[in-house]
PDB file of C-alpha atoms in Angstrom:
ATOM      1  CA  UNK A   1     -37.219  -6.462  27.644  1.00  0.00           C
ATOM      2  CA  UNK A   2     -33.729  -6.280  29.141  1.00  0.00           C
ATOM      3  CA  UNK A   3     -30.876  -5.621  26.754  1.00  0.00           C
ATOM      4  CA  UNK A   4     -28.403  -8.383  26.007  1.00  0.00           C
ATOM      5  CA  UNK A   5     -24.945  -7.877  27.457  1.00  0.00           C
ATOM      6  CA  UNK A   6     -22.402  -6.682  24.873  1.00  0.00           C
ATOM      7  CA  UNK A   7     -20.411  -9.901  25.369  1.00  0.00           C
ATOM      8  CA  UNK A   8     -23.436 -11.991  24.378  1.00  0.00           C
ATOM      9  CA  UNK A   9     -24.230  -9.775  21.410  1.00  0.00           C
ATOM     10  CA  UNK A  10     -20.614  -9.977  20.254  1.00  0.00           C
ATOM     11  CA  UNK A  11     -20.672 -13.763  20.382  1.00  0.00           C
ATOM     12  CA  UNK A  12     -23.704 -13.762  18.070  1.00  0.00           C
ATOM     13  CA  UNK A  13     -22.207 -11.178  15.707  1.00  0.00           C
ATOM     14  CA  UNK A  14     -19.006 -13.183  15.450  1.00  0.00           C
ATOM     15  CA  UNK A  15     -20.900 -16.283  14.317  1.00  0.00           C
ATOM     16  CA  UNK A  16     -22.661 -14.631  11.373  1.00  0.00           C
ATOM     17  CA  UNK A  17     -21.688 -15.622   7.848  1.00  0.00           C
ATOM     18  CA  UNK A  18     -22.687 -12.865   5.413  1.00  0.00           C
ATOM     19  CA  UNK A  19     -22.520  -9.079   5.220  1.00  0.00           C
ATOM     20  CA  UNK A  20     -26.297  -8.922   5.069  1.00  0.00           C
ATOM     21  CA  UNK A  21     -26.744 -11.003   8.214  1.00  0.00           C
ATOM     22  CA  UNK A  22     -24.299  -8.774  10.061  1.00  0.00           C
ATOM     23  CA  UNK A  23     -25.979  -5.622   8.782  1.00  0.00           C
ATOM     24  CA  UNK A  24     -29.404  -6.769   9.982  1.00  0.00           C
ATOM     25  CA  UNK A  25     -28.025  -7.857  13.356  1.00  0.00           C
ATOM     26  CA  UNK A  26     -26.210  -4.557  13.919  1.00  0.00           C
ATOM     27  CA  UNK A  27     -29.322  -2.628  12.877  1.00  0.00           C
ATOM     28  CA  UNK A  28     -31.416  -4.557  15.405  1.00  0.00           C
ATOM     29  CA  UNK A  29     -29.016  -3.642  18.219  1.00  0.00           C
ATOM     30  CA  UNK A  30     -28.599  -0.014  17.108  1.00  0.00           C
ATOM     31  CA  UNK A  31     -32.389   0.310  17.057  1.00  0.00           C
ATOM     32  CA  UNK A  32     -32.265  -0.032  20.839  1.00  0.00           C
ATOM     33  CA  UNK A  33     -30.234   3.164  21.118  1.00  0.00           C
ATOM     34  CA  UNK A  34     -31.592   6.713  20.983  1.00  0.00           C
ATOM     35  CA  UNK A  35     -30.310   9.892  19.359  1.00  0.00           C
ATOM     36  CA  UNK A  36     -29.361  10.982  22.873  1.00  0.00           C
ATOM     37  CA  UNK A  37     -27.013   7.992  23.067  1.00  0.00           C
ATOM     38  CA  UNK A  38     -25.448   9.112  19.795  1.00  0.00           C
ATOM     39  CA  UNK A  39     -24.951  12.624  21.171  1.00  0.00           C
ATOM     40  CA  UNK A  40     -23.394  11.184  24.324  1.00  0.00           C
ATOM     41  CA  UNK A  41     -20.894   9.324  22.181  1.00  0.00           C
ATOM     42  CA  UNK A  42     -20.095  12.555  20.352  1.00  0.00           C
ATOM     43  CA  UNK A  43     -19.659  14.377  23.674  1.00  0.00           C
ATOM     44  CA  UNK A  44     -17.337  11.617  24.890  1.00  0.00           C
ATOM     45  CA  UNK A  45     -15.217  12.069  21.778  1.00  0.00           C
ATOM     46  CA  UNK A  46     -15.057  15.835  22.306  1.00  0.00           C
ATOM     47  CA  UNK A  47     -13.884  15.246  25.862  1.00  0.00           C
ATOM     48  CA  UNK A  48     -11.183  12.838  24.714  1.00  0.00           C
ATOM     49  CA  UNK A  49      -9.596  15.452  22.412  1.00  0.00           C
ATOM     50  CA  UNK A  50     -10.016  18.541  24.593  1.00  0.00           C
ATOM     51  CA  UNK A  51      -6.265  18.905  25.080  1.00  0.00           C
ATOM     52  CA  UNK A  52      -5.293  19.233  21.423  1.00  0.00           C
ATOM     53  CA  UNK A  53      -4.763  22.365  19.330  1.00  0.00           C
ATOM     54  CA  UNK A  54      -8.114  24.246  19.043  1.00  0.00           C
ATOM     55  CA  UNK A  55      -8.368  24.567  15.250  1.00  0.00           C
ATOM     56  CA  UNK A  56      -7.421  20.905  14.741  1.00  0.00           C
ATOM     57  CA  UNK A  57      -9.866  19.879  17.491  1.00  0.00           C
ATOM     58  CA  UNK A  58     -12.708  21.810  15.842  1.00  0.00           C
ATOM     59  CA  UNK A  59     -12.074  20.218  12.458  1.00  0.00           C
ATOM     60  CA  UNK A  60     -11.805  16.754  13.990  1.00  0.00           C
ATOM     61  CA  UNK A  61     -15.010  17.146  16.011  1.00  0.00           C
ATOM     62  CA  UNK A  62     -16.979  18.341  12.990  1.00  0.00           C
ATOM     63  CA  UNK A  63     -15.774  15.473  10.825  1.00  0.00           C
ATOM     64  CA  UNK A  64     -16.268  12.712  13.402  1.00  0.00           C
ATOM     65  CA  UNK A  65     -19.678  14.007  14.495  1.00  0.00           C
ATOM     66  CA  UNK A  66     -20.859  14.074  10.888  1.00  0.00           C
ATOM     67  CA  UNK A  67     -19.471  10.599  10.216  1.00  0.00           C
ATOM     68  CA  UNK A  68     -21.123   9.050  13.277  1.00  0.00           C
ATOM     69  CA  UNK A  69     -24.493  10.585  12.428  1.00  0.00           C
ATOM     70  CA  UNK A  70     -24.235   9.550   8.771  1.00  0.00           C
ATOM     71  CA  UNK A  71     -23.356   5.964   9.726  1.00  0.00           C
ATOM     72  CA  UNK A  72     -26.217   5.863  12.230  1.00  0.00           C
ATOM     73  CA  UNK A  73     -28.707   7.041   9.600  1.00  0.00           C
ATOM     74  CA  UNK A  74     -27.270   4.709   6.960  1.00  0.00           C
ATOM     75  CA  UNK A  75     -27.806   1.657   9.167  1.00  0.00           C
ATOM     76  CA  UNK A  76     -31.425   2.575   9.827  1.00  0.00           C
ATOM     77  CA  UNK A  77     -32.178   3.461   6.203  1.00  0.00           C
ATOM     78  CA  UNK A  78     -30.599   0.318   4.758  1.00  0.00           C
ATOM     79  CA  UNK A  79     -32.555  -1.790   7.225  1.00  0.00           C
ATOM     80  CA  UNK A  80     -35.847  -0.070   6.343  1.00  0.00           C
ATOM     81  CA  UNK A  81     -35.205  -0.505   2.618  1.00  0.00           C
ATOM     82  CA  UNK A  82     -34.312  -4.186   2.973  1.00  0.00           C
ATOM     83  CA  UNK A  83     -30.854  -3.594   1.508  1.00  0.00           C
ATOM     84  CA  UNK A  84     -29.211  -6.231   3.685  1.00  0.00           C
ATOM     85  CA  UNK A  85     -31.141  -9.051   2.029  1.00  0.00           C
ATOM     86  CA  UNK A  86     -29.124  -8.432  -1.147  1.00  0.00           C
ATOM     87  CA  UNK A  87     -25.746  -8.788   0.571  1.00  0.00           C
ATOM     88  CA  UNK A  88     -24.976 -12.482   0.186  1.00  0.00           C
ATOM     89  CA  UNK A  89     -21.168 -12.330   0.080  1.00  0.00           C
ATOM     90  CA  UNK A  90     -19.323 -13.936   2.971  1.00  0.00           C
ATOM     91  CA  UNK A  91     -17.709 -11.996   5.777  1.00  0.00           C
ATOM     92  CA  UNK A  92     -13.920 -12.176   6.150  1.00  0.00           C
ATOM     93  CA  UNK A  93     -12.555 -14.518   8.802  1.00  0.00           C
ATOM     94  CA  UNK A  94     -11.412 -11.638  11.002  1.00  0.00           C
ATOM     95  CA  UNK A  95     -15.025 -10.622  11.642  1.00  0.00           C
ATOM     96  CA  UNK A  96     -15.046 -13.078  14.549  1.00  0.00           C
ATOM     97  CA  UNK A  97     -11.746 -11.670  15.867  1.00  0.00           C
ATOM     98  CA  UNK A  98     -13.154  -8.152  15.729  1.00  0.00           C
ATOM     99  CA  UNK A  99     -16.157  -8.981  17.896  1.00  0.00           C
ATOM    100  CA  UNK A 100     -14.001 -10.946  20.318  1.00  0.00           C
ATOM    101  CA  UNK A 101     -11.915  -7.794  20.753  1.00  0.00           C
ATOM    102  CA  UNK A 102     -15.062  -5.708  21.217  1.00  0.00           C
ATOM    103  CA  UNK A 103     -16.396  -8.109  23.863  1.00  0.00           C
ATOM    104  CA  UNK A 104     -13.220  -7.652  25.898  1.00  0.00           C
ATOM    105  CA  UNK A 105     -13.416  -3.878  25.605  1.00  0.00           C
ATOM    106  CA  UNK A 106     -17.073  -3.780  26.611  1.00  0.00           C
ATOM    107  CA  UNK A 107     -16.984  -6.177  29.557  1.00  0.00           C
ATOM    108  CA  UNK A 108     -16.681  -3.479  32.238  1.00  0.00           C
ATOM    109  CA  UNK A 109     -19.704  -2.854  34.406  1.00  0.00           C
ATOM    110  CA  UNK A 110     -19.365   0.937  34.461  1.00  0.00           C
ATOM    111  CA  UNK A 111     -21.858   3.287  32.848  1.00  0.00           C
ATOM    112  CA  UNK A 112     -19.725   3.938  29.778  1.00  0.00           C
ATOM    113  CA  UNK A 113     -19.886   0.374  28.437  1.00  0.00           C
ATOM    114  CA  UNK A 114     -23.172   0.832  26.586  1.00  0.00           C
ATOM    115  CA  UNK A 115     -21.980   3.908  24.677  1.00  0.00           C
ATOM    116  CA  UNK A 116     -18.608   2.294  23.995  1.00  0.00           C
ATOM    117  CA  UNK A 117     -20.391  -0.688  22.459  1.00  0.00           C
ATOM    118  CA  UNK A 118     -22.338   1.652  20.163  1.00  0.00           C
ATOM    119  CA  UNK A 119     -19.047   3.095  18.942  1.00  0.00           C
ATOM    120  CA  UNK A 120     -17.808  -0.375  18.016  1.00  0.00           C
ATOM    121  CA  UNK A 121     -21.133  -1.281  16.379  1.00  0.00           C
ATOM    122  CA  UNK A 122     -20.870   1.713  14.060  1.00  0.00           C
ATOM    123  CA  UNK A 123     -17.219   0.931  13.326  1.00  0.00           C
ATOM    124  CA  UNK A 124     -17.961  -2.740  12.650  1.00  0.00           C
ATOM    125  CA  UNK A 125     -20.752  -1.748  10.286  1.00  0.00           C
ATOM    126  CA  UNK A 126     -18.361   0.436   8.293  1.00  0.00           C
ATOM    127  CA  UNK A 127     -15.590  -2.162   8.148  1.00  0.00           C
ATOM    128  CA  UNK A 128     -17.494  -5.375   7.477  1.00  0.00           C
ATOM    129  CA  UNK A 129     -20.852  -4.370   5.991  1.00  0.00           C
ATOM    130  CA  UNK A 130     -19.918  -1.277   3.971  1.00  0.00           C
ATOM    131  CA  UNK A 131     -16.266  -2.291   3.509  1.00  0.00           C
ATOM    132  CA  UNK A 132     -15.031   1.232   4.199  1.00  0.00           C
ATOM    133  CA  UNK A 133     -12.649   2.612   6.860  1.00  0.00           C
ATOM    134  CA  UNK A 134     -14.178   3.444  10.258  1.00  0.00           C
ATOM    135  CA  UNK A 135     -12.632   6.912   9.944  1.00  0.00           C
ATOM    136  CA  UNK A 136     -14.084   9.193   7.252  1.00  0.00           C
ATOM    137  CA  UNK A 137     -12.286  10.257   4.093  1.00  0.00           C
ATOM    138  CA  UNK A 138     -10.557  13.555   4.777  1.00  0.00           C
ATOM    139  CA  UNK A 139     -10.084  12.890   8.487  1.00  0.00           C
ATOM    140  CA  UNK A 140      -6.813  14.605   9.428  1.00  0.00           C
ATOM    141  CA  UNK A 141      -4.065  13.062  11.526  1.00  0.00           C
ATOM    142  CA  UNK A 142      -1.181  14.829  13.279  1.00  0.00           C
ATOM    143  CA  UNK A 143       1.460  15.579  10.683  1.00  0.00           C
ATOM    144  CA  UNK A 144      -0.937  16.707   7.985  1.00  0.00           C
ATOM    145  CA  UNK A 145      -1.883  13.410   6.327  1.00  0.00           C
ATOM    146  CA  UNK A 146      -5.498  12.310   6.084  1.00  0.00           C
ATOM    147  CA  UNK A 147      -7.637   9.349   5.043  1.00  0.00           C
ATOM    148  CA  UNK A 148      -7.902   9.378   1.241  1.00  0.00           C
ATOM    149  CA  UNK A 149      -9.947   7.612  -1.432  1.00  0.00           C
ATOM    150  CA  UNK A 150      -8.121   7.384  -4.767  1.00  0.00           C
ATOM    151  CA  UNK A 151      -9.236   5.289  -7.728  1.00  0.00           C
ATOM    152  CA  UNK A 152     -11.408   3.025  -5.637  1.00  0.00           C
ATOM    153  CA  UNK A 153      -8.777   2.454  -2.937  1.00  0.00           C
ATOM    154  CA  UNK A 154      -8.778   3.841   0.603  1.00  0.00           C
ATOM    155  CA  UNK A 155      -5.478   5.004   2.094  1.00  0.00           C
ATOM    156  CA  UNK A 156      -4.840   5.770   5.767  1.00  0.00           C
ATOM    157  CA  UNK A 157      -1.631   7.280   7.217  1.00  0.00           C
ATOM    158  CA  UNK A 158      -1.819   5.168  10.399  1.00  0.00           C
ATOM    159  CA  UNK A 159      -3.155   1.880   8.968  1.00  0.00           C
ATOM    160  CA  UNK A 160      -0.018  -0.105   9.880  1.00  0.00           C
ATOM    161  CA  UNK A 161       1.079   1.997  12.839  1.00  0.00           C
ATOM    162  CA  UNK A 162      -1.461   1.072  15.497  1.00  0.00           C
ATOM    163  CA  UNK A 163      -1.382  -2.721  15.460  1.00  0.00           C
ATOM    164  CA  UNK A 164       0.269  -2.754  18.867  1.00  0.00           C
ATOM    165  CA  UNK A 165      -2.871  -1.273  20.432  1.00  0.00           C
ATOM    166  CA  UNK A 166      -5.184  -4.143  21.262  1.00  0.00           C
ATOM    167  CA  UNK A 167      -8.345  -2.073  20.943  1.00  0.00           C
ATOM    168  CA  UNK A 168      -7.307  -0.323  17.739  1.00  0.00           C
ATOM    169  CA  UNK A 169      -9.585  -0.627  14.754  1.00  0.00           C
ATOM    170  CA  UNK A 170      -6.619  -0.444  12.398  1.00  0.00           C
ATOM    171  CA  UNK A 171      -5.907  -4.204  12.112  1.00  0.00           C
ATOM    172  CA  UNK A 172      -9.424  -4.697  10.731  1.00  0.00           C
ATOM    173  CA  UNK A 173      -9.607  -1.624   8.500  1.00  0.00           C
ATOM    174  CA  UNK A 174      -9.947  -2.212   4.721  1.00  0.00           C
ATOM    175  CA  UNK A 175      -7.738   0.798   3.940  1.00  0.00           C
ATOM    176  CA  UNK A 176      -4.154   0.470   2.756  1.00  0.00           C
ATOM    177  CA  UNK A 177      -1.269   2.234   4.457  1.00  0.00           C
ATOM    178  CA  UNK A 178      -0.595   5.634   2.895  1.00  0.00           C
ATOM    179  CA  UNK A 179       2.859   5.482   1.233  1.00  0.00           C
ATOM    180  CA  UNK A 180       5.649   7.069   3.260  1.00  0.00           C
ATOM    181  CA  UNK A 181       7.217  10.380   2.348  1.00  0.00           C
ATOM    182  CA  UNK A 182       9.395   9.785  -0.691  1.00  0.00           C
ATOM    183  CA  UNK A 183       6.983   7.437  -2.418  1.00  0.00           C
ATOM    184  CA  UNK A 184       5.077   8.594  -5.452  1.00  0.00           C
ATOM    185  CA  UNK A 185       1.479   9.456  -4.649  1.00  0.00           C
ATOM    186  CA  UNK A 186      -1.222   7.394  -6.395  1.00  0.00           C
ATOM    187  CA  UNK A 187      -2.132   8.999  -9.730  1.00  0.00           C
ATOM    188  CA  UNK A 188      -5.430  10.859  -9.500  1.00  0.00           C
ATOM    189  CA  UNK A 189      -7.791   9.679 -12.276  1.00  0.00           C
ATOM    190  CA  UNK A 190      -4.936   7.667 -13.733  1.00  0.00           C
ATOM    191  CA  UNK A 191      -5.282   4.781 -16.148  1.00  0.00           C
ATOM    192  CA  UNK A 192      -4.831   1.154 -15.144  1.00  0.00           C
ATOM    193  CA  UNK A 193      -1.315   1.350 -16.568  1.00  0.00           C
ATOM    194  CA  UNK A 194      -0.503   4.417 -14.433  1.00  0.00           C
ATOM    195  CA  UNK A 195      -1.901   2.721 -11.356  1.00  0.00           C
ATOM    196  CA  UNK A 196       0.209  -0.400 -11.960  1.00  0.00           C
ATOM    197  CA  UNK A 197       3.228   1.824 -12.549  1.00  0.00           C
ATOM    198  CA  UNK A 198       2.644   3.534  -9.212  1.00  0.00           C
ATOM    199  CA  UNK A 199       2.405   0.221  -7.371  1.00  0.00           C
ATOM    200  CA  UNK A 200       5.566  -1.093  -9.049  1.00  0.00           C
ATOM    201  CA  UNK A 201       7.569   2.022  -8.203  1.00  0.00           C
ATOM    202  CA  UNK A 202       6.286   1.957  -4.632  1.00  0.00           C
ATOM    203  CA  UNK A 203       7.368  -1.689  -4.320  1.00  0.00           C
ATOM    204  CA  UNK A 204      10.780  -1.014  -5.896  1.00  0.00           C
ATOM    205  CA  UNK A 205      11.406   2.027  -3.695  1.00  0.00           C
ATOM    206  CA  UNK A 206      10.461   0.131  -0.546  1.00  0.00           C
ATOM    207  CA  UNK A 207      12.900  -2.703  -1.239  1.00  0.00           C
ATOM    208  CA  UNK A 208      15.631  -0.353  -2.449  1.00  0.00           C
ATOM    209  CA  UNK A 209      15.563   1.304   0.961  1.00  0.00           C
ATOM    210  CA  UNK A 210      15.776  -2.020   2.745  1.00  0.00           C
TER     211      UNK A 210
END
């Protein structure tokens, strides 16, 4: 059976209502890919960062490769275990916008479209089904900051700094922007009171600085 075009698949994914429906639909599409396709995506990523500093490149490759493989396995396992049938909560409205963006980015007729679509499928699964960032916790960014998970909240140093890129995943990411230098860091293992205090001081500092 011939595969559906990514644009057609995206239209279907954008019409779904619940996290479970989306999880099952993504799993069905991902099932049509092989582990070789996953490796090709990893090779493509390695090629895209070949010009950066070697030690940073090595760390980035290891983290992204592990994250892609873990997400791939998680989709298949959850589908086999019937986990998606328990996910009845509704998807956010921007789920449709996400797949509309993906359709535009996967409309080319070159050979890379299929692998590019797989990348977006894995990212969409993280964002909308698992409700986690598409980049793994600990992933480093230039400047030294990384994706963090503190007291049940994800923080990303570039969450609000890539919205001008039309293909960026950032506008859909569930993470919050990591506070700028000068803000207090979220208290590790802090009480509810300490967490509220952190948020208040962050808010006050932001408005004090205009």
